[in-house]
Amino acid sequence: MERIEIIPLGGIGEFGMNCMGIRYGDEMIVVDAGMGFPEETPYGVDISIPNFDFLEEFRGDLTALILTHGHEDHIGALPYFLKKFNLPVYTSRFTMALAERKLEEHKMLNDVLLHRVEPNDIAEIGNFKIEFIHASHSLVDCFSLAIKTPLGTLIHTGDYKIDDTPVIGAPYDLKTLAKYGDEGVLALLADSTNATVPGRTPSERAVIPAFEEIFSETSGRIFVSTFSSSIQRLQIIFNLAHEFGRKICVLGRSMQKNVEIADELGILQIPHNTMISFGESRALNDDEIVYLVTGSQGENRAALWNLATGSYKGMEIEKGDTVVLSARIIPGNDKNISRLIGHLYKRGANIIEEKRRLIHVSGHASQEDIKIMVETARPKYLVPIHGEYRMLFRHKEFVKNHVEGYSDENVILIENGDVLEFDERGARVLENRQLNRTFIDEDSSGEIEYDVIRERKKLASGGAVSLVVTVDKNSGVIVGEPKISFQGVAGIDLTNGISANARQTITEAVGAMPKAQITDLNLFKENLRVHLKRFLQKEIGIKPVIVTTIVEV
Ligand SMILES: [Zn+2]
């Protein structure tokens, strides 16, 4: 029987790491390859990616990777994906420019086939016919996807909001979406990030009045920090700076890179003579300059952090400066942002946050946008994606309660690792596989094995014990006392005798072992570890990492 399988590898029940396999017959496409930012930094790791090994069993079926847009949680894992599965990539011009930079950094640009597509292009990939539908979002050049298969059409929204008046580009292409709605849509896979928010998401233009006010009432220097990918927001700042007779200087690598790409592609219209270098900016009066800076999330190495802590070369934030934080707080960043704001206040800066004025709007669909989406696509099944479980759940509840024709039967909640199957009889979740995420070392860009993380976790919670035993090679008899040292283990002090008892236990255990067990060094080591582990668990109830060393004399 014909069937479609939907296999999310990430982005469902969590923020970030968006990636989904879609399989029809013996062909499979993958939508997005995003990275994640674990909320609690797990033992020195800041970045995670989906576990692509999961796709190994489908290696022969994989035909293409489609990127909906250029946010890191959709393309951040691209190099790691392509290193494992070198598939042709289909995406928009801006996303492609970002992807190219990324692949260049990994020195693999020449080994990858990138297809640039325009809105309403149709890519025929085996049995899949994919139309790229222009979507509005906080970024530019974003797509929703209409994925046509012989069994039916899927709509994958990517990230979206229904913006009727974006600053750059056209409004969301509801016309094309409606065409598919008329033809019949089997399933709508839809962004849930803002499913808990009532009403419509304001247009990107909604922030202009507040910025106008800030520009007109400020006589000192203005620093605006926003996501470096928010090209529309940057356009607004460029326009206002020009209008109010200020120049713009861009600080921070990712911001400079994105401005350069968007300028080259003609997406960002920089008014004549408005952008200047850092050196030039230092010669201007305070009311003649705006600095666009990275670091709205309080990132420790970003430009704003350095300016706020006196560690930026050649300049610092001073009394009289106005700092505009034009971004939302990404979950997990609250503490860093709070620390950043503390530093800025200490320096006497005036801080303008999202809470106080409308200087930021979301890029994601709120409930009334969701309603428009569902009523236009009119899918047989709705599958909430992109978001924490709470948001997926509220997405389902909202549509059940506010859009006619939707109930528990046709709004399906799935999780990462589920296989959601559609066929002529209906839809069902077949299995759930446990997916471990893969962690990335930011400095080397290499993968960190899951075992390493587990080891770090054990070290952090239980500490480490090192055991050194010296044995006579010929007789198999222990020489002297075993040496045991503890690092970061709770419940150990010099007076309570645990250390001495541990030594005693090991000595006795060795005494009771037959010679054959001692001369086999691996077996001996493992036996010692198990003895010490049992002892520590019984005596102080802990499970530290135990490192055993045997010295032969
Ligand atoms: Zn996005």
mmCIF file with all atom_site columns, N, CA and C and ligand atoms in Angstrom, residues 18 68-74 137-139 142 158-160 191 193 229 363-364 386, ligand 1:
data_model
loop_
_atom_site.group_PDB
_atom_site.id
_atom_site.type_symbol
_atom_site.label_atom_id
_atom_site.label_alt_id
_atom_site.label_comp_id
_atom_site.label_asym_id
_atom_site.label_entity_id
_atom_site.label_seq_id
_atom_site.pdbx_PDB_ins_code
_atom_site.Cartn_x
_atom_site.Cartn_y
_atom_site.Cartn_z
_atom_site.occupancy
_atom_site.B_iso_or_equiv
_atom_site.pdbx_formal_charge
_atom_site.auth_seq_id
_atom_site.auth_comp_id
_atom_site.auth_asym_id
_atom_site.auth_atom_id
_atom_site.pdbx_PDB_model_num
ATOM   1  N  N  . ASN A 1 18  ? 15.671 22.097 14.194 1.00 0.00 ? 18  ASN A N  1
ATOM   2  C  CA . ASN A 1 18  ? 14.608 21.630 13.313 1.00 0.00 ? 18  ASN A CA 1
ATOM   3  C  C  . ASN A 1 18  ? 15.145 20.762 12.184 1.00 0.00 ? 18  ASN A C  1
ATOM   4  N  N  . THR A 1 68  ? 14.172 25.698 4.503  1.00 0.00 ? 68  THR A N  1
ATOM   5  C  CA . THR A 1 68  ? 13.055 26.642 4.424  1.00 0.00 ? 68  THR A CA 1
ATOM   6  C  C  . THR A 1 68  ? 13.533 28.083 4.577  1.00 0.00 ? 68  THR A C  1
ATOM   7  N  N  . HIS A 1 69  ? 14.525 28.317 5.473  1.00 0.00 ? 69  HIS A N  1
ATOM   8  C  CA . HIS A 1 69  ? 15.068 29.673 5.634  1.00 0.00 ? 69  HIS A CA 1
ATOM   9  C  C  . HIS A 1 69  ? 16.370 29.626 6.409  1.00 0.00 ? 69  HIS A C  1
ATOM   10 N  N  . GLY A 1 70  ? 16.998 30.800 6.563  1.00 0.00 ? 70  GLY A N  1
ATOM   11 C  CA . GLY A 1 70  ? 18.388 30.823 7.000  1.00 0.00 ? 70  GLY A CA 1
ATOM   12 C  C  . GLY A 1 70  ? 18.674 30.963 8.479  1.00 0.00 ? 70  GLY A C  1
ATOM   13 N  N  . HIS A 1 71  ? 17.675 30.835 9.346  1.00 0.00 ? 71  HIS A N  1
ATOM   14 C  CA . HIS A 1 71  ? 17.966 30.892 10.775 1.00 0.00 ? 71  HIS A CA 1
ATOM   15 C  C  . HIS A 1 71  ? 18.816 29.687 11.196 1.00 0.00 ? 71  HIS A C  1
ATOM   16 N  N  . GLU A 1 72  ? 19.653 29.930 12.216 1.00 0.00 ? 72  GLU A N  1
ATOM   17 C  CA . GLU A 1 72  ? 20.568 28.863 12.655 1.00 0.00 ? 72  GLU A CA 1
ATOM   18 C  C  . GLU A 1 72  ? 19.835 27.595 13.092 1.00 0.00 ? 72  GLU A C  1
ATOM   19 N  N  . ASP A 1 73  ? 18.634 27.764 13.646 1.00 0.00 ? 73  ASP A N  1
ATOM   20 C  CA . ASP A 1 73  ? 17.919 26.556 14.086 1.00 0.00 ? 73  ASP A CA 1
ATOM   21 C  C  . ASP A 1 73  ? 17.300 25.803 12.901 1.00 0.00 ? 73  ASP A C  1
ATOM   22 N  N  . HIS A 1 74  ? 17.597 26.279 11.678 1.00 0.00 ? 74  HIS A N  1
ATOM   23 C  CA . HIS A 1 74  ? 17.166 25.559 10.468 1.00 0.00 ? 74  HIS A CA 1
ATOM   24 C  C  . HIS A 1 74  ? 18.329 25.182 9.554  1.00 0.00 ? 74  HIS A C  1
ATOM   25 N  N  . HIS A 1 137 ? 8.324  36.195 7.647  1.00 0.00 ? 137 HIS A N  1
ATOM   26 C  CA . HIS A 1 137 ? 8.935  35.752 8.904  1.00 0.00 ? 137 HIS A CA 1
ATOM   27 C  C  . HIS A 1 137 ? 9.843  36.897 9.336  1.00 0.00 ? 137 HIS A C  1
ATOM   28 N  N  . SER A 1 138 ? 10.588 36.746 10.423 1.00 0.00 ? 138 SER A N  1
ATOM   29 C  CA . SER A 1 138 ? 11.482 37.842 10.822 1.00 0.00 ? 138 SER A CA 1
ATOM   30 C  C  . SER A 1 138 ? 12.677 37.944 9.875  1.00 0.00 ? 138 SER A C  1
ATOM   31 N  N  . LEU A 1 139 ? 12.953 36.892 9.155  1.00 0.00 ? 139 LEU A N  1
ATOM   32 C  CA . LEU A 1 139 ? 14.054 36.873 8.194  1.00 0.00 ? 139 LEU A CA 1
ATOM   33 C  C  . LEU A 1 139 ? 13.500 37.212 6.803  1.00 0.00 ? 139 LEU A C  1
ATOM   34 N  N  . CYS A 1 142 ? 12.117 33.559 2.881  1.00 0.00 ? 142 CYS A N  1
ATOM   35 C  CA . CYS A 1 142 ? 11.705 32.345 3.587  1.00 0.00 ? 142 CYS A CA 1
ATOM   36 C  C  . CYS A 1 142 ? 10.639 31.603 2.785  1.00 0.00 ? 142 CYS A C  1
ATOM   37 N  N  . GLY A 1 158 ? 7.389  25.826 7.401  1.00 0.00 ? 158 GLY A N  1
ATOM   38 C  CA . GLY A 1 158 ? 8.631  26.451 7.853  1.00 0.00 ? 158 GLY A CA 1
ATOM   39 C  C  . GLY A 1 158 ? 8.281  27.336 9.034  1.00 0.00 ? 158 GLY A C  1
ATOM   40 N  N  . ASP A 1 159 ? 9.073  28.375 9.299  1.00 0.00 ? 159 ASP A N  1
ATOM   41 C  CA . ASP A 1 159 ? 8.673  29.392 10.281 1.00 0.00 ? 159 ASP A CA 1
ATOM   42 C  C  . ASP A 1 159 ? 7.907  30.462 9.517  1.00 0.00 ? 159 ASP A C  1
ATOM   43 N  N  . TYR A 1 160 ? 6.835  30.966 10.094 1.00 0.00 ? 160 TYR A N  1
ATOM   44 C  CA . TYR A 1 160 ? 6.075  31.974 9.348  1.00 0.00 ? 160 TYR A CA 1
ATOM   45 C  C  . TYR A 1 160 ? 5.258  32.846 10.282 1.00 0.00 ? 160 TYR A C  1
ATOM   46 N  N  . ASP A 1 191 ? 4.193  25.580 12.114 1.00 0.00 ? 191 ASP A N  1
ATOM   47 C  CA . ASP A 1 191 ? 4.952  26.267 13.161 1.00 0.00 ? 191 ASP A CA 1
ATOM   48 C  C  . ASP A 1 191 ? 4.076  26.548 14.390 1.00 0.00 ? 191 ASP A C  1
ATOM   49 N  N  . THR A 1 193 ? 5.542  27.960 17.394 1.00 0.00 ? 193 THR A N  1
ATOM   50 C  CA . THR A 1 193 ? 6.324  28.767 18.333 1.00 0.00 ? 193 THR A CA 1
ATOM   51 C  C  . THR A 1 193 ? 5.473  29.769 19.115 1.00 0.00 ? 193 THR A C  1
ATOM   52 N  N  . SER A 1 229 ? 20.406 38.358 11.984 1.00 0.00 ? 229 SER A N  1
ATOM   53 C  CA . SER A 1 229 ? 19.678 37.873 10.801 1.00 0.00 ? 229 SER A CA 1
ATOM   54 C  C  . SER A 1 229 ? 18.412 38.675 10.529 1.00 0.00 ? 229 SER A C  1
ATOM   55 N  N  . GLY A 1 363 ? 8.492  36.889 14.827 1.00 0.00 ? 363 GLY A N  1
ATOM   56 C  CA . GLY A 1 363 ? 8.443  36.429 13.442 1.00 0.00 ? 363 GLY A CA 1
ATOM   57 C  C  . GLY A 1 363 ? 7.533  35.234 13.268 1.00 0.00 ? 363 GLY A C  1
ATOM   58 N  N  . HIS A 1 364 ? 6.823  34.885 14.344 1.00 0.00 ? 364 HIS A N  1
ATOM   59 C  CA . HIS A 1 364 ? 6.042  33.644 14.291 1.00 0.00 ? 364 HIS A CA 1
ATOM   60 C  C  . HIS A 1 364 ? 4.542  33.906 14.390 1.00 0.00 ? 364 HIS A C  1
ATOM   61 N  N  . HIS A 1 386 ? 7.651  22.558 15.318 1.00 0.00 ? 386 HIS A N  1
ATOM   62 C  CA . HIS A 1 386 ? 8.455  23.708 15.767 1.00 0.00 ? 386 HIS A CA 1
ATOM   63 C  C  . HIS A 1 386 ? 7.955  24.282 17.092 1.00 0.00 ? 386 HIS A C  1
HETATM 64 ZN ZN . ZN  B 2 .   ? 13.086 31.183 11.811 1.00 0.00 ? 1   ZN  B ZN 1
#
